Amino acid sequence: MAACSMNRLVGFLFVAISLLHCTSAQTTHIVGDASGWAVPLADPTFYSSWASRQTFRVNDTLVFNFASARHDVATVTRTAYDACDASSPIGPVPTTSPVTVTLTAQGSQYYFCSIQGHCAAGQKLSINVLSATASPPTTTPTSPPPTATPTPTSPPPTTTPTSPPPTATPTPTSPPPTTTPTSPPPTTTPTSPPSPPPTATPTSPPPTTAPTSPPPPPTTTPTSSPPPPSSAPGVVVAGFSVTILSIAVALLL
């Protein structure tokens, strides 16, 4: 009876040890595989691509293989990692290859080479550490979204073309009345200058009355005085005055 109990206890311990061994199994990750830890000249994203193909758990180890004194391994924060700032590393920075790092905590871990220019050239590594017992995340393929069946839309109502508005017939406007040019004012025919008054034809002077010879004096007695004789010059003057008067009358007419 005691031997049977002992066998059961040994079997139980064996199973427990086996489960513990499976739980605490470690995975060693050679960083960069055959390429090791160096400046990736061909592809700056080389270490990011390598890490995306790995599953990191607590108690796993990272092994950095590199040329000693030519590279190192600095553990840094996310801020320093993004800026390639090696001024405040977490813990010592080993420079002798190989460097083995044991993953003791879950979450994101950041590493790079602190030699100037190496981090900026792509010699940097960012990983996400899972718990020791957690199963790796399984990517469930998402089913494609159902294809939306296009609902046939009814054709838009045919728009009956409206008849064009009647064209307004332009009413011919009567042409403006033609202004009849006014005849030029009649030309004033210059009046002929008044004819000079007719020249008065001088009338011939009246015939000069020849002085008559004085009649012979009557025979008188010597006592009576003789009558005064007619004067010839007075007759000439009277005839000339008549002539001048006639000329003046003719001129006035």
Short mmCIF file of C-alpha atoms in Angstrom, two decimals:
data_model
loop_
_atom_site.label_atom_id
_atom_site.label_comp_id
_atom_site.label_asym_id
_atom_site.label_seq_id
_atom_site.Cartn_x
_atom_site.Cartn_y
_atom_site.Cartn_z
CA MET A 1 0.00 0.00 0.00
CA ALA A 2 2.81 2.38 0.91
CA ALA A 3 4.68 1.47 -2.28
CA CYS A 4 1.63 2.27 -4.40
CA SER A 5 1.26 5.69 -2.79
CA MET A 6 4.92 6.39 -3.36
CA ASN A 7 4.60 5.53 -7.05
CA ARG A 8 1.67 7.88 -7.40
CA LEU A 9 3.60 10.68 -5.76
CA VAL A 10 6.57 10.16 -8.07
CA GLY A 11 4.30 10.17 -11.09
CA PHE A 12 2.65 13.38 -9.96
CA LEU A 13 5.99 15.07 -9.48
CA PHE A 14 7.12 13.92 -12.91
CA VAL A 15 4.08 15.43 -14.55
CA ALA A 16 4.49 18.67 -12.63
CA ILE A 17 8.16 18.92 -13.58
CA SER A 18 7.30 18.25 -17.20
CA LEU A 19 4.65 20.98 -17.21
CA LEU A 20 7.02 23.41 -15.53
CA HIS A 21 9.70 22.63 -18.09
CA CYS A 22 7.31 23.24 -20.96
CA THR A 23 6.14 26.48 -19.41
CA SER A 24 9.61 27.85 -18.77
CA ALA A 25 11.14 26.82 -22.09
CA GLN A 26 13.29 29.59 -23.56
CA THR A 27 13.83 30.68 -27.15
CA THR A 28 17.14 32.11 -28.23
CA HIS A 29 16.83 34.71 -30.98
CA ILE A 30 19.97 35.43 -33.04
CA VAL A 31 19.45 39.07 -33.96
CA GLY A 32 19.63 39.44 -37.75
CA ASP A 33 20.22 35.70 -38.17
CA ALA A 34 23.28 35.16 -40.42
CA SER A 35 23.71 38.89 -41.03
CA GLY A 36 24.33 39.52 -37.32
CA TRP A 37 24.32 42.99 -35.73
CA ALA A 38 25.70 45.53 -38.24
CA VAL A 39 24.75 48.57 -40.26
CA PRO A 40 22.20 47.41 -42.88
CA LEU A 41 23.60 49.00 -46.01
CA ALA A 42 21.03 47.56 -48.41
CA ASP A 43 17.82 48.08 -46.42
CA PRO A 44 17.49 50.48 -43.44
CA THR A 45 14.34 48.59 -42.33
CA PHE A 46 16.14 45.22 -42.20
CA TYR A 47 15.85 44.72 -38.39
CA SER A 48 12.22 45.83 -38.29
CA SER A 49 11.39 43.23 -40.94
CA TRP A 50 13.34 40.55 -39.04
CA ALA A 51 11.53 41.29 -35.74
CA SER A 52 8.11 41.10 -37.44
CA ARG A 53 8.78 37.39 -38.17
CA GLN A 54 9.65 36.52 -34.52
CA THR A 55 7.64 35.89 -31.36
CA PHE A 56 9.32 37.20 -28.22
CA ARG A 57 8.35 36.01 -24.71
CA VAL A 58 9.52 36.63 -21.18
CA ASN A 59 12.68 34.57 -20.43
CA ASP A 60 13.66 34.42 -24.09
CA THR A 61 17.13 35.69 -24.97
CA LEU A 62 18.51 37.94 -27.68
CA VAL A 63 22.02 37.30 -29.00
CA PHE A 64 23.82 40.17 -30.77
CA ASN A 65 26.82 39.02 -32.87
CA PHE A 66 29.06 41.80 -34.16
CA ALA A 67 32.67 42.87 -34.65
CA SER A 68 33.98 43.87 -31.20
CA ALA A 69 34.89 47.53 -30.72
CA ARG A 70 33.17 48.41 -33.99
CA HIS A 71 29.60 48.18 -32.66
CA ASP A 72 27.79 48.02 -29.32
CA VAL A 73 24.33 47.34 -27.90
CA ALA A 74 22.53 50.15 -26.01
CA THR A 75 19.16 49.58 -24.33
CA VAL A 76 17.15 52.83 -24.56
CA THR A 77 13.70 54.35 -24.14
CA ARG A 78 11.21 54.91 -26.93
CA THR A 79 12.00 58.64 -27.09
CA ALA A 80 15.75 58.04 -27.35
CA TYR A 81 15.13 55.27 -29.89
CA ASP A 82 13.11 57.55 -32.18
CA ALA A 83 15.73 60.32 -31.95
CA CYS A 84 18.78 58.00 -32.00
CA ASP A 85 19.85 59.74 -28.78
CA ALA A 86 22.57 57.73 -26.98
CA SER A 87 23.11 60.24 -24.19
CA SER A 88 20.98 58.37 -21.59
CA PRO A 89 21.05 54.58 -22.15
CA ILE A 90 19.37 52.13 -19.75
CA GLY A 91 22.19 50.25 -18.01
CA PRO A 92 25.68 49.55 -19.35
CA VAL A 93 26.49 49.51 -23.07
CA PRO A 94 28.55 46.36 -23.85
CA THR A 95 31.05 46.60 -26.72
CA THR A 96 32.36 43.00 -26.78
CA SER A 97 30.60 40.44 -28.95
CA PRO A 98 28.51 38.44 -28.44
CA VAL A 99 26.04 40.29 -26.22
CA THR A 100 23.20 38.23 -24.70
CA VAL A 101 20.10 40.03 -23.39
CA THR A 102 17.45 38.12 -21.36
CA LEU A 103 13.89 39.41 -21.78
CA THR A 104 12.58 39.76 -18.21
CA ALA A 105 9.50 41.94 -18.71
CA GLN A 106 6.57 42.23 -21.04
CA GLY A 107 6.09 45.13 -23.33
CA SER A 108 8.18 46.99 -25.87
CA GLN A 109 11.97 46.91 -25.76
CA TYR A 110 14.32 49.18 -27.74
CA TYR A 111 17.98 48.69 -28.72
CA PHE A 112 20.44 50.39 -31.07
CA CYS A 113 24.14 50.84 -31.75
CA SER A 114 25.41 54.01 -30.09
CA ILE A 115 28.29 54.54 -32.56
CA GLN A 116 27.61 57.84 -34.29
CA GLY A 117 25.60 57.44 -37.50
CA HIS A 118 24.86 53.71 -37.08
CA CYS A 119 21.38 54.15 -35.57
CA ALA A 120 20.40 56.70 -38.20
CA ALA A 121 21.53 54.23 -40.88
CA GLY A 122 19.13 51.54 -39.55
CA GLN A 123 21.15 49.60 -36.89
CA LYS A 124 18.26 49.65 -34.39
CA LEU A 125 15.80 47.06 -33.09
CA SER A 126 12.32 47.38 -31.58
CA ILE A 127 10.49 44.28 -30.22
CA ASN A 128 7.28 43.49 -28.30
CA VAL A 129 7.68 40.90 -25.49
CA LEU A 130 4.72 38.68 -24.54
CA SER A 131 4.18 36.80 -21.27
CA ALA A 132 5.77 33.34 -20.96
CA THR A 133 2.40 31.48 -21.05
CA ALA A 134 0.59 33.64 -23.57
CA SER A 135 -0.10 32.13 -26.93
CA PRO A 136 1.09 34.09 -29.87
CA PRO A 137 -1.57 36.34 -31.27
CA THR A 138 -3.45 34.65 -34.03
CA THR A 139 -4.37 36.84 -36.86
CA THR A 140 -7.95 36.00 -37.76
CA PRO A 141 -8.55 36.74 -41.37
CA THR A 142 -11.37 39.12 -41.55
CA SER A 143 -14.09 38.23 -43.96
CA PRO A 144 -14.42 40.70 -46.71
CA PRO A 145 -17.23 43.14 -46.18
CA PRO A 146 -20.43 42.11 -47.93
CA THR A 147 -20.62 43.55 -51.34
CA ALA A 148 -23.33 46.07 -51.45
CA THR A 149 -25.75 45.14 -54.18
CA PRO A 150 -26.37 48.29 -56.10
CA THR A 151 -30.03 49.13 -55.99
CA PRO A 152 -31.11 49.90 -59.49
CA THR A 153 -32.24 53.41 -59.49
CA SER A 154 -35.15 54.32 -61.65
CA PRO A 155 -34.12 56.41 -64.58
CA PRO A 156 -34.69 60.04 -64.01
CA PRO A 157 -37.99 61.28 -65.42
CA THR A 158 -37.66 62.41 -68.95
CA THR A 159 -37.95 66.10 -69.04
CA THR A 160 -40.34 67.14 -71.77
CA PRO A 161 -38.57 69.84 -73.62
CA THR A 162 -40.54 72.98 -73.31
CA SER A 163 -41.31 74.76 -76.52
CA PRO A 164 -39.13 77.73 -76.98
CA PRO A 165 -40.81 80.98 -76.15
CA PRO A 166 -42.36 82.63 -79.22
CA THR A 167 -39.96 84.85 -80.90
CA ALA A 168 -41.13 88.39 -80.64
CA THR A 169 -41.47 89.77 -84.17
CA PRO A 170 -39.81 93.10 -84.06
CA THR A 171 -42.29 95.81 -85.06
CA PRO A 172 -40.65 97.82 -87.78
CA THR A 173 -40.38 101.32 -86.61
CA SER A 174 -41.24 103.96 -89.16
CA PRO A 175 -38.18 105.76 -90.32
CA PRO A 176 -37.86 109.23 -88.99
CA PRO A 177 -39.44 111.80 -91.30
CA THR A 178 -37.02 113.03 -93.86
CA THR A 179 -36.32 116.62 -93.28
CA THR A 180 -37.00 118.41 -96.53
CA PRO A 181 -34.15 120.74 -97.01
CA THR A 182 -35.48 124.28 -97.04
CA SER A 183 -34.94 126.09 -100.23
CA PRO A 184 -32.31 128.70 -99.94
CA PRO A 185 -33.70 132.17 -99.53
CA PRO A 186 -34.40 133.77 -102.86
CA THR A 187 -31.49 135.62 -104.14
CA THR A 188 -32.20 139.26 -103.95
CA THR A 189 -31.67 140.61 -107.36
CA PRO A 190 -29.78 143.78 -106.87
CA THR A 191 -31.88 146.63 -108.09
CA SER A 192 -30.39 148.59 -110.79
CA PRO A 193 -29.21 151.91 -109.62
CA PRO A 194 -31.72 154.62 -110.20
CA SER A 195 -31.34 156.12 -113.53
CA PRO A 196 -29.92 159.56 -113.37
CA PRO A 197 -32.51 162.23 -113.75
CA PRO A 198 -32.91 163.27 -117.29
CA THR A 199 -30.66 165.98 -118.24
CA ALA A 200 -32.68 169.06 -118.77
CA THR A 201 -32.23 170.20 -122.29
CA PRO A 202 -31.51 173.84 -122.07
CA THR A 203 -34.13 175.69 -123.83
CA SER A 204 -33.02 178.01 -126.34
CA PRO A 205 -33.06 181.50 -125.01
CA PRO A 206 -35.99 183.52 -126.18
CA PRO A 207 -35.21 185.54 -129.17
CA THR A 208 -33.63 188.70 -128.29
CA THR A 209 -35.91 191.45 -129.04
CA ALA A 210 -34.04 193.74 -131.25
CA PRO A 211 -34.32 197.22 -129.94
CA THR A 212 -36.58 199.12 -131.99
CA SER A 213 -35.36 202.22 -133.26
CA PRO A 214 -36.91 204.99 -131.39
CA PRO A 215 -39.70 206.53 -133.18
CA PRO A 216 -38.94 209.83 -134.43
CA PRO A 217 -39.74 212.23 -131.82
CA PRO A 218 -42.91 214.00 -132.36
CA THR A 219 -42.57 217.37 -133.21
CA THR A 220 -43.14 219.20 -130.11
CA THR A 221 -42.86 222.47 -129.10
CA PRO A 222 -39.58 223.30 -127.57
CA THR A 223 -41.15 224.04 -124.26
CA SER A 224 -42.20 220.54 -123.39
CA SER A 225 -39.52 218.06 -122.09
CA PRO A 226 -38.98 214.95 -124.20
CA PRO A 227 -39.96 211.50 -122.75
CA PRO A 228 -37.13 209.33 -121.42
CA PRO A 229 -35.67 207.01 -124.01
CA SER A 230 -35.97 203.12 -123.62
CA SER A 231 -32.76 201.56 -122.29
CA ALA A 232 -31.42 198.57 -124.34
CA PRO A 233 -29.32 197.03 -121.49
CA GLY A 234 -32.42 196.53 -119.31
CA VAL A 235 -34.03 194.35 -121.95
CA VAL A 236 -30.98 192.09 -122.16
CA VAL A 237 -30.93 191.55 -118.41
CA ALA A 238 -34.60 190.65 -118.33
CA GLY A 239 -34.15 188.07 -121.08
CA PHE A 240 -31.21 186.39 -119.31
CA SER A 241 -33.21 186.15 -116.07
CA VAL A 242 -36.02 184.37 -117.88
CA THR A 243 -33.53 181.89 -119.30
CA ILE A 244 -32.03 181.06 -115.88
CA LEU A 245 -35.50 180.62 -114.40
CA SER A 246 -36.48 178.20 -117.15
CA ILE A 247 -33.38 176.09 -116.56
CA ALA A 248 -34.05 175.96 -112.81
CA VAL A 249 -37.66 174.86 -113.38
CA ALA A 250 -36.52 172.16 -115.78
CA LEU A 251 -34.00 170.78 -113.24
CA LEU A 252 -36.62 170.64 -110.51
CA LEU A 253 -38.94 168.68 -112.72
#
